[in-house]
Short mmCIF file of N, CA and C in Angstrom, two decimals:
data_model
loop_
_atom_site.label_atom_id
_atom_site.label_comp_id
_atom_site.label_asym_id
_atom_site.label_seq_id
_atom_site.Cartn_x
_atom_site.Cartn_y
_atom_site.Cartn_z
N MET A 864 33.90 -17.18 20.75
CA MET A 864 33.06 -16.39 20.49
C MET A 864 31.45 -15.98 21.10
N ARG A 865 32.29 -14.75 21.49
CA ARG A 865 30.63 -14.06 22.31
C ARG A 865 29.45 -12.85 21.98
N THR A 866 28.07 -13.50 21.57
CA THR A 866 27.36 -13.03 20.95
C THR A 866 26.96 -11.59 21.95
N PHE A 867 27.99 -10.25 20.59
CA PHE A 867 27.57 -8.85 21.09
C PHE A 867 26.19 -8.36 21.34
N SER A 868 25.64 -8.15 23.01
CA SER A 868 24.14 -7.49 22.84
C SER A 868 24.39 -5.97 23.73
N LEU A 869 24.10 -5.93 23.04
CA LEU A 869 23.88 -3.84 23.14
C LEU A 869 22.80 -3.43 24.12
N LYS A 870 23.94 -2.46 24.82
CA LYS A 870 23.85 -1.99 26.23
C LYS A 870 23.24 -0.76 26.23
N ALA A 871 21.86 0.19 26.85
CA ALA A 871 21.19 1.10 27.03
C ALA A 871 22.08 1.66 27.07
N GLY A 872 23.06 2.35 27.34
CA GLY A 872 23.34 3.29 27.37
C GLY A 872 24.85 3.25 26.06
N GLN A 873 24.73 2.82 25.42
CA GLN A 873 25.23 2.32 24.51
C GLN A 873 24.58 3.57 22.78
N VAL A 874 23.56 3.67 22.63
CA VAL A 874 22.59 3.25 21.94
C VAL A 874 22.78 5.07 21.58
N LYS A 875 23.47 5.38 20.34
CA LYS A 875 23.48 6.05 19.58
C LYS A 875 22.67 6.08 18.95
N LYS A 876 21.60 7.24 18.43
CA LYS A 876 20.62 7.69 18.46
C LYS A 876 20.69 8.63 17.11
N ASP A 877 20.57 8.87 15.76
CA ASP A 877 20.21 9.81 14.80
C ASP A 877 18.91 9.75 14.77
N TRP A 878 19.14 11.59 13.71
CA TRP A 878 17.36 11.17 13.11
C TRP A 878 18.13 11.45 11.10
N VAL A 879 17.04 10.94 10.84
CA VAL A 879 16.91 11.04 9.38
C VAL A 879 16.08 11.19 9.09
N MET A 880 16.00 12.32 7.64
CA MET A 880 15.28 12.97 7.05
C MET A 880 15.20 12.26 5.57
N ILE A 881 13.19 11.80 4.82
CA ILE A 881 13.11 10.72 4.05
C ILE A 881 11.60 12.27 3.39
N ASP A 882 12.37 12.42 2.26
CA ASP A 882 11.27 13.06 1.36
C ASP A 882 10.33 12.09 0.87
N ALA A 883 9.39 11.87 0.64
CA ALA A 883 7.61 10.63 0.93
C ALA A 883 7.66 11.04 -0.96
N LYS A 884 7.57 12.17 -1.21
CA LYS A 884 6.98 12.21 -2.53
C LYS A 884 7.17 11.37 -4.28
N ASN A 885 6.52 11.49 -4.22
CA ASN A 885 6.02 10.11 -5.35
C ASN A 885 6.82 8.40 -4.62
N LEU A 886 7.31 8.48 -4.08
CA LEU A 886 7.45 6.74 -3.43
C LEU A 886 5.99 6.13 -3.09
N VAL A 887 6.44 5.09 -3.52
CA VAL A 887 6.08 4.26 -2.93
C VAL A 887 5.41 3.03 -1.94
N LEU A 888 5.13 2.95 -1.31
CA LEU A 888 4.05 3.72 -0.10
C LEU A 888 4.84 1.43 1.04
N GLY A 889 4.63 1.32 0.28
CA GLY A 889 4.65 -0.15 1.16
C GLY A 889 6.20 0.16 1.05
N ARG A 890 6.93 -0.33 -0.21
CA ARG A 890 8.39 0.27 0.08
C ARG A 890 9.36 0.84 1.11
N LEU A 891 8.63 2.91 1.16
CA LEU A 891 8.70 3.74 1.54
C LEU A 891 8.58 2.84 2.81
N SER A 892 8.03 1.93 4.28
CA SER A 892 7.17 1.36 5.25
C SER A 892 8.06 0.58 5.55
N ALA A 893 8.91 -0.15 4.67
CA ALA A 893 9.48 -1.00 4.97
C ALA A 893 10.73 -0.46 5.12
N VAL A 894 11.14 0.26 4.70
CA VAL A 894 12.50 1.78 4.85
C VAL A 894 12.90 1.69 6.48
N ILE A 895 11.22 2.78 6.19
CA ILE A 895 10.82 3.55 7.31
C ILE A 895 11.28 2.67 8.89
N ALA A 896 10.93 1.21 8.67
CA ALA A 896 10.48 -0.10 9.21
C ALA A 896 12.52 0.17 9.72
N SER A 897 13.28 0.11 9.00
CA SER A 897 14.11 -0.99 9.03
C SER A 897 14.80 -0.08 9.95
N HIS A 898 15.12 0.87 9.39
CA HIS A 898 15.72 2.80 10.01
C HIS A 898 15.00 2.35 11.00
N LEU A 899 13.59 2.60 11.82
CA LEU A 899 13.30 2.93 12.80
C LEU A 899 13.74 1.08 14.14
N ARG A 900 13.82 -0.02 13.65
CA ARG A 900 14.27 -0.66 14.45
C ARG A 900 15.55 -1.13 14.56
N GLY A 901 16.20 -0.60 14.07
CA GLY A 901 18.16 0.07 14.23
C GLY A 901 18.83 -1.10 12.72
N LYS A 902 18.00 -1.93 12.21
CA LYS A 902 18.68 -3.14 11.77
C LYS A 902 19.65 -2.38 10.13
N HIS A 903 19.43 -1.56 10.03
CA HIS A 903 21.39 -0.89 9.23
C HIS A 903 22.06 -1.02 9.79
N LYS A 904 21.89 -1.28 11.45
CA LYS A 904 23.50 -1.26 12.24
C LYS A 904 23.75 -2.03 12.86
N PRO A 905 25.44 -2.30 12.25
CA PRO A 905 26.00 -3.69 12.41
C PRO A 905 26.55 -3.76 14.16
N GLU A 906 25.10 -2.76 15.19
CA GLU A 906 25.23 -3.18 16.25
C GLU A 906 23.98 -3.67 16.94
N PHE A 907 23.64 -4.40 15.98
CA PHE A 907 21.59 -4.45 16.16
C PHE A 907 21.37 -4.53 17.11
N THR A 908 20.74 -4.72 18.24
CA THR A 908 19.69 -5.86 19.50
C THR A 908 18.77 -6.19 19.04
N PRO A 909 18.49 -6.49 18.75
CA PRO A 909 16.01 -7.54 18.52
C PRO A 909 15.70 -6.79 19.86
N SER A 910 16.48 -7.18 21.05
CA SER A 910 14.92 -6.20 22.31
C SER A 910 15.97 -4.70 23.05
N MET A 911 16.16 -4.43 22.09
CA MET A 911 16.21 -3.23 22.24
C MET A 911 15.71 -1.66 21.06
N ASP A 912 15.24 -0.76 21.36
CA ASP A 912 15.20 0.41 20.44
C ASP A 912 16.83 1.41 19.90
N CYS A 913 17.53 0.92 19.31
CA CYS A 913 18.26 1.20 19.16
C CYS A 913 18.26 1.35 18.33
N GLY A 914 17.78 1.87 17.03
CA GLY A 914 17.43 2.08 15.76
C GLY A 914 17.30 4.38 15.22
N ASP A 915 17.11 4.26 15.10
CA ASP A 915 17.32 5.52 14.62
C ASP A 915 15.24 7.43 14.88
N TYR A 916 16.14 8.41 15.16
CA TYR A 916 14.29 9.49 14.59
C TYR A 916 14.75 9.19 13.29
N VAL A 917 12.75 9.28 12.52
CA VAL A 917 12.94 8.60 11.42
C VAL A 917 12.02 10.25 11.11
N VAL A 918 12.03 11.01 10.55
CA VAL A 918 10.90 12.30 9.75
C VAL A 918 10.78 12.34 8.26
N VAL A 919 9.53 12.45 8.40
CA VAL A 919 9.12 11.79 5.87
C VAL A 919 8.35 13.53 5.93
N ILE A 920 8.51 13.68 5.07
CA ILE A 920 8.18 15.09 4.92
C ILE A 920 7.59 14.47 3.22
N ASN A 921 6.26 14.92 3.20
CA ASN A 921 5.33 14.89 2.23
C ASN A 921 5.05 13.46 1.10
N ALA A 922 4.08 13.33 3.35
CA ALA A 922 3.50 12.20 3.58
C ALA A 922 2.57 11.75 2.27
N ASP A 923 1.12 13.20 2.09
CA ASP A 923 0.91 13.04 1.30
C ASP A 923 0.43 13.82 -0.58
N LYS A 924 1.83 12.97 -0.54
CA LYS A 924 2.48 13.11 -2.34
C LYS A 924 2.94 11.68 -2.20
N ILE A 925 2.41 10.28 -0.93
CA ILE A 925 2.86 8.87 -1.77
C ILE A 925 2.62 8.60 -2.50
N GLN A 926 2.97 7.42 -3.26
CA GLN A 926 1.96 6.27 -4.55
C GLN A 926 1.71 5.06 -3.98
N VAL A 927 0.47 4.69 -5.33
CA VAL A 927 0.96 3.36 -4.24
C VAL A 927 0.28 2.05 -6.01
N THR A 928 0.46 1.94 -5.83
CA THR A 928 0.65 0.66 -8.01
C THR A 928 -0.16 -0.28 -7.07
N GLY A 929 -1.42 -0.37 -8.62
CA GLY A 929 -2.45 -1.69 -9.01
C GLY A 929 -3.20 -0.48 -7.82
N ASN A 930 -3.86 -1.35 -7.88
CA ASN A 930 -5.87 -0.43 -6.99
C ASN A 930 -6.06 -0.25 -5.89
N LYS A 931 -4.78 0.00 -5.95
CA LYS A 931 -5.30 -0.23 -3.93
C LYS A 931 -5.48 1.12 -3.64
N LEU A 932 -5.87 1.49 -4.37
CA LEU A 932 -6.23 3.39 -3.64
C LEU A 932 -7.17 3.12 -3.38
N GLU A 933 -8.59 2.08 -4.81
CA GLU A 933 -9.88 1.76 -3.82
C GLU A 933 -9.72 0.31 -3.31
N ASP A 934 -9.10 -0.37 -2.95
CA ASP A 934 -9.30 -1.53 -3.01
C ASP A 934 -8.76 -1.77 -1.75
N GLN A 935 -8.26 -1.33 -0.62
CA GLN A 935 -7.40 -0.86 0.48
C GLN A 935 -8.77 -0.42 1.22
N LYS A 936 -8.39 -1.21 2.61
CA LYS A 936 -9.15 -0.27 3.53
C LYS A 936 -8.63 -0.74 4.61
N PHE A 937 -9.74 0.98 5.37
CA PHE A 937 -9.24 0.03 6.37
C PHE A 937 -10.06 0.23 7.80
N TYR A 938 -10.80 -0.20 9.00
CA TYR A 938 -11.98 -1.26 9.55
C TYR A 938 -10.99 -0.19 10.19
N TRP A 939 -12.28 -0.18 11.22
CA TRP A 939 -12.25 0.18 12.95
C TRP A 939 -13.58 0.26 13.22
N HIS A 940 -13.63 0.25 14.77
CA HIS A 940 -14.42 -0.27 15.10
C HIS A 940 -15.26 0.28 16.14
N THR A 941 -16.15 0.98 16.18
CA THR A 941 -16.62 2.75 17.19
C THR A 941 -17.54 3.00 18.66
N GLY A 942 -17.69 1.16 19.12
CA GLY A 942 -17.94 0.24 19.71
C GLY A 942 -19.76 0.60 20.25
N TYR A 943 -19.64 1.25 19.52
CA TYR A 943 -20.95 0.97 19.58
C TYR A 943 -21.88 -0.73 18.51
N PRO A 944 -23.18 -1.44 18.62
CA PRO A 944 -23.88 -1.80 16.91
C PRO A 944 -24.18 -0.97 16.69
N GLY A 945 -23.16 -2.58 15.96
CA GLY A 945 -23.01 -1.92 14.64
C GLY A 945 -22.47 -1.25 14.19
N GLY A 946 -21.04 -0.84 14.28
CA GLY A 946 -20.60 -0.08 14.92
C GLY A 946 -18.82 0.03 14.18
N LEU A 947 -19.05 -0.04 12.67
CA LEU A 947 -18.00 -1.22 11.87
C LEU A 947 -17.89 -0.03 11.34
N LYS A 948 -16.75 0.64 10.70
CA LYS A 948 -16.47 1.49 9.65
C LYS A 948 -15.11 1.39 8.91
N GLU A 949 -15.66 1.33 7.71
CA GLU A 949 -14.50 1.16 7.15
C GLU A 949 -13.74 2.16 6.65
N ARG A 950 -13.08 2.61 5.55
CA ARG A 950 -12.19 4.04 4.59
C ARG A 950 -11.48 3.79 3.49
N THR A 951 -11.59 4.57 2.62
CA THR A 951 -10.83 3.75 1.08
C THR A 951 -9.23 4.37 0.73
N LEU A 952 -7.51 3.80 1.33
CA LEU A 952 -6.75 4.93 1.29
C LEU A 952 -7.14 5.80 0.47
N LYS A 953 -7.27 5.49 -0.70
CA LYS A 953 -7.33 7.09 -0.81
C LYS A 953 -8.37 8.78 0.15
N GLU A 954 -9.55 7.76 0.81
CA GLU A 954 -10.28 8.82 1.18
C GLU A 954 -9.44 9.43 2.30
N THR A 955 -8.27 7.50 2.53
CA THR A 955 -7.54 8.29 3.41
C THR A 955 -6.42 9.38 3.20
N LEU A 956 -6.10 9.65 2.01
CA LEU A 956 -4.99 10.79 1.46
C LEU A 956 -5.58 11.58 2.13
N ALA A 957 -6.30 11.44 1.11
CA ALA A 957 -7.21 12.95 1.20
C ALA A 957 -8.04 13.65 2.08
N SER A 958 -7.70 13.32 3.24
CA SER A 958 -8.63 13.52 4.56
C SER A 958 -6.91 14.86 4.90
N LYS A 959 -8.23 14.68 7.29
CA LYS A 959 -7.26 16.19 7.09
C LYS A 959 -5.83 15.36 7.48
N HIS A 960 -5.39 14.36 7.60
CA HIS A 960 -4.90 13.33 7.77
C HIS A 960 -4.30 12.40 7.43
N PRO A 961 -3.50 13.22 6.32
CA PRO A 961 -3.46 11.80 5.36
C PRO A 961 -2.06 11.23 5.48
N GLU A 962 -0.95 11.21 6.62
CA GLU A 962 -0.29 10.94 6.90
C GLU A 962 0.14 9.74 8.15
N ARG A 963 -1.55 9.40 8.39
CA ARG A 963 -1.88 8.17 8.92
C ARG A 963 -1.41 7.14 8.41
N ALA A 964 -2.10 6.87 6.81
CA ALA A 964 -1.31 6.50 6.21
C ALA A 964 0.23 6.01 6.00
N ILE A 965 1.41 6.16 6.07
CA ILE A 965 2.37 5.72 6.30
C ILE A 965 2.30 5.10 8.04
N SER A 966 1.64 6.05 8.34
CA SER A 966 1.90 5.26 10.91
C SER A 966 0.99 3.41 10.45
N LYS A 967 -0.12 3.71 9.39
CA LYS A 967 -0.28 2.16 9.71
C LYS A 967 0.08 1.51 9.10
N ALA A 968 0.84 1.54 8.19
CA ALA A 968 1.24 0.89 7.52
C ALA A 968 3.22 0.89 8.09
N VAL A 969 3.50 1.67 8.94
CA VAL A 969 4.88 1.07 9.22
C VAL A 969 4.82 0.52 10.63
N GLU A 970 3.67 0.53 11.44
CA GLU A 970 3.36 -0.09 13.08
C GLU A 970 2.93 -1.77 12.23
N ARG A 971 1.92 -1.93 11.33
CA ARG A 971 1.89 -2.84 11.17
C ARG A 971 3.71 -3.66 10.80
N MET A 972 5.10 -2.68 10.46
CA MET A 972 5.94 -3.50 10.24
C MET A 972 6.80 -3.60 11.54
N LEU A 973 6.68 -3.34 13.02
CA LEU A 973 7.21 -2.90 13.55
C LEU A 973 6.62 -4.21 14.70
N PRO A 974 7.76 -4.66 15.53
CA PRO A 974 7.03 -5.48 16.80
C PRO A 974 5.95 -4.92 17.67
N LYS A 975 5.22 -5.98 17.74
CA LYS A 975 3.85 -5.53 18.62
C LYS A 975 4.75 -5.53 20.62
N GLY A 976 3.91 -4.84 20.73
CA GLY A 976 4.25 -4.81 21.89
C GLY A 976 4.44 -3.80 22.75
N PRO A 977 5.14 -2.83 24.05
CA PRO A 977 5.85 -2.39 24.27
C PRO A 977 6.33 -1.61 23.99
N LEU A 978 8.07 -2.73 23.12
CA LEU A 978 8.65 -2.30 21.87
C LEU A 978 8.76 -1.47 21.29
N GLY A 979 8.25 -2.13 20.63
CA GLY A 979 6.70 -0.96 19.28
C GLY A 979 6.13 -0.13 18.87
N ARG A 980 6.12 0.34 19.95
CA ARG A 980 5.55 1.67 20.63
C ARG A 980 5.87 2.75 20.98
N LYS A 981 6.99 2.35 21.45
CA LYS A 981 8.65 2.80 21.73
C LYS A 981 9.31 3.31 19.70
N MET A 982 9.56 1.88 20.10
CA MET A 982 10.15 2.86 18.78
C MET A 982 8.91 3.86 17.66
N LEU A 983 7.53 3.34 17.61
CA LEU A 983 6.76 4.30 16.49
C LEU A 983 6.96 5.47 16.96
N GLY A 984 7.03 6.11 18.65
CA GLY A 984 7.37 6.93 18.77
C GLY A 984 8.04 8.26 18.23
N ASN A 985 9.21 7.41 17.27
CA ASN A 985 10.44 8.30 17.17
C ASN A 985 10.33 8.77 15.24
N LEU A 986 8.60 7.77 15.74
CA LEU A 986 8.57 7.76 14.20
C LEU A 986 8.06 10.04 13.68
N LYS A 987 8.81 10.45 12.61
CA LYS A 987 7.80 11.37 12.66
C LYS A 987 7.22 12.61 11.23
N ILE A 988 6.14 12.56 10.94
CA ILE A 988 5.65 12.26 10.10
C ILE A 988 4.71 14.10 9.88
N TYR A 989 5.01 14.06 8.96
CA TYR A 989 4.25 15.90 8.17
C TYR A 989 4.23 15.75 6.62
N ALA A 990 3.01 15.80 6.79
CA ALA A 990 2.28 16.21 5.14
C ALA A 990 2.92 16.90 4.43
N GLY A 991 3.25 18.24 4.50
CA GLY A 991 4.16 19.66 3.24
C GLY A 991 5.43 19.27 4.11
N GLU A 992 6.35 19.75 3.60
CA GLU A 992 7.27 19.76 3.21
C GLU A 992 7.84 20.47 4.51
N ASN A 993 7.11 21.89 5.57
CA ASN A 993 7.40 21.94 6.89
C ASN A 993 7.16 21.16 7.82
N HIS A 994 8.84 21.07 8.17
CA HIS A 994 8.72 20.64 10.09
C HIS A 994 9.48 21.08 10.85
N PRO A 995 9.73 20.86 12.46
CA PRO A 995 10.34 21.94 13.45
C PRO A 995 11.73 21.00 14.12
N HIS A 996 11.77 20.58 12.66
CA HIS A 996 12.96 19.26 13.12
C HIS A 996 14.46 20.03 12.43
N ALA A 997 14.43 21.22 12.90
CA ALA A 997 16.17 22.14 11.66
C ALA A 997 16.76 21.60 12.60
N ALA A 998 16.98 21.98 13.42
CA ALA A 998 17.80 21.70 15.44
C ALA A 998 18.38 20.41 15.53
N GLN A 999 17.68 19.52 14.85
CA GLN A 999 18.23 18.77 14.99
C GLN A 999 19.51 18.20 13.72
N GLN A 1000 19.13 18.34 12.44
CA GLN A 1000 20.13 18.81 11.88
C GLN A 1000 19.89 16.97 11.40
N PRO A 1001 18.71 16.55 10.32
CA PRO A 1001 19.21 14.81 9.99
C PRO A 1001 19.42 14.84 8.98
N LYS A 1002 20.14 13.65 8.33
CA LYS A 1002 20.83 12.70 6.88
C LYS A 1002 19.95 13.14 6.24
N VAL A 1003 19.07 13.34 6.05
CA VAL A 1003 18.36 12.77 4.18
C VAL A 1003 19.04 11.41 3.80
N LEU A 1004 18.40 10.81 4.17
CA LEU A 1004 18.07 9.20 2.68
C LEU A 1004 17.51 9.64 1.70
N ASP A 1005 18.40 8.64 1.03
CA ASP A 1005 17.12 9.62 -1.26
C ASP A 1005 16.95 7.82 -0.88
N VAL A 1006 15.56 7.59 -0.38
CA VAL A 1006 15.24 6.22 -0.71
C VAL A 1006 14.46 6.24 -2.21
N ALA A 1007 14.63 6.92 -2.88
CA ALA A 1007 14.47 6.69 -4.30
C ALA A 1007 15.95 5.97 -5.18
N SER A 1008 17.19 6.44 -5.18
CA SER A 1008 17.76 5.60 -5.23
C SER A 1008 18.40 4.47 -5.10
N MET A 1009 17.68 3.77 -3.81
CA MET A 1009 18.13 2.92 -3.22
C MET A 1009 18.45 1.77 -4.48
N ASN A 1010 16.84 2.12 -5.08
CA ASN A 1010 15.68 0.92 -5.95
C ASN A 1010 15.85 1.43 -6.85
N ALA A 1011 15.28 1.46 -7.95
CA ALA A 1011 14.28 2.12 -9.08
C ALA A 1011 12.95 1.31 -9.47
N LYS A 1012 12.45 0.13 -8.64
CA LYS A 1012 10.48 -0.34 -8.30
C LYS A 1012 10.27 1.15 -7.16
N ASN A 1013 11.19 1.97 -6.16
CA ASN A 1013 10.11 2.59 -5.01
C ASN A 1013 9.27 4.06 -5.55
N VAL A 1014 10.03 4.63 -6.29
CA VAL A 1014 9.61 6.03 -6.97
C VAL A 1014 8.69 4.86 -8.40
N LYS A 1015 7.23 5.64 -8.69
CA LYS A 1015 6.20 5.81 -9.65
C LYS A 1015 6.27 6.49 -10.36
N ARG A 1016 6.74 6.09 -11.56
CA ARG A 1016 6.45 7.62 -12.36
C ARG A 1016 5.08 6.75 -13.16
N SER A 1017 4.03 9.02 -12.50
CA SER A 1017 2.66 8.46 -12.80
C SER A 1017 3.18 9.07 -14.84
#
C-alpha cells in the first residue's frame, strides 16, 4: 500500500455557490473552509490547493446565535500610538462591506501561510443576490439542508 498524493496537473476545481441567507455564520464558515481546502474530495492532499471555487451570495443576511452581534469584536491597529480600533459584528454587518465577517471567519479556519492565502483567493463573497460568475455554472450547495442547526429561524 502506498499513500496517494495528488499532483498539480491532476487537480480538478469545481465552482460551488452557497446562498447565505439565514445561515449561522460559524457553521457556514466551516462548510466553506472545508470546500476551499478540498476535504470533501477523496483525493484530498493536505499540501495542495485541491479545493473548489466557492461563491457566497447574500452575505449581508447571515445570522449568529446568542449575543455575538454585540459581544464579538474585531480588532486592528492603525500603526500609530493609541491606534487600537475595534468594531462589533453588528457594526461590520451594517457597514459598507458586510462580506468581511464571512471572510474573516473562513480565513481563521484555513491554514496559515502561502497555501492558506491561495485558498482564500478561491472564495468570492457578495453582499447581494448578483454575482459575475454565472458563466462558470456553479453548482448550488444547499447548506441549510445539511443540518437543522445550520439555519437560524427567528
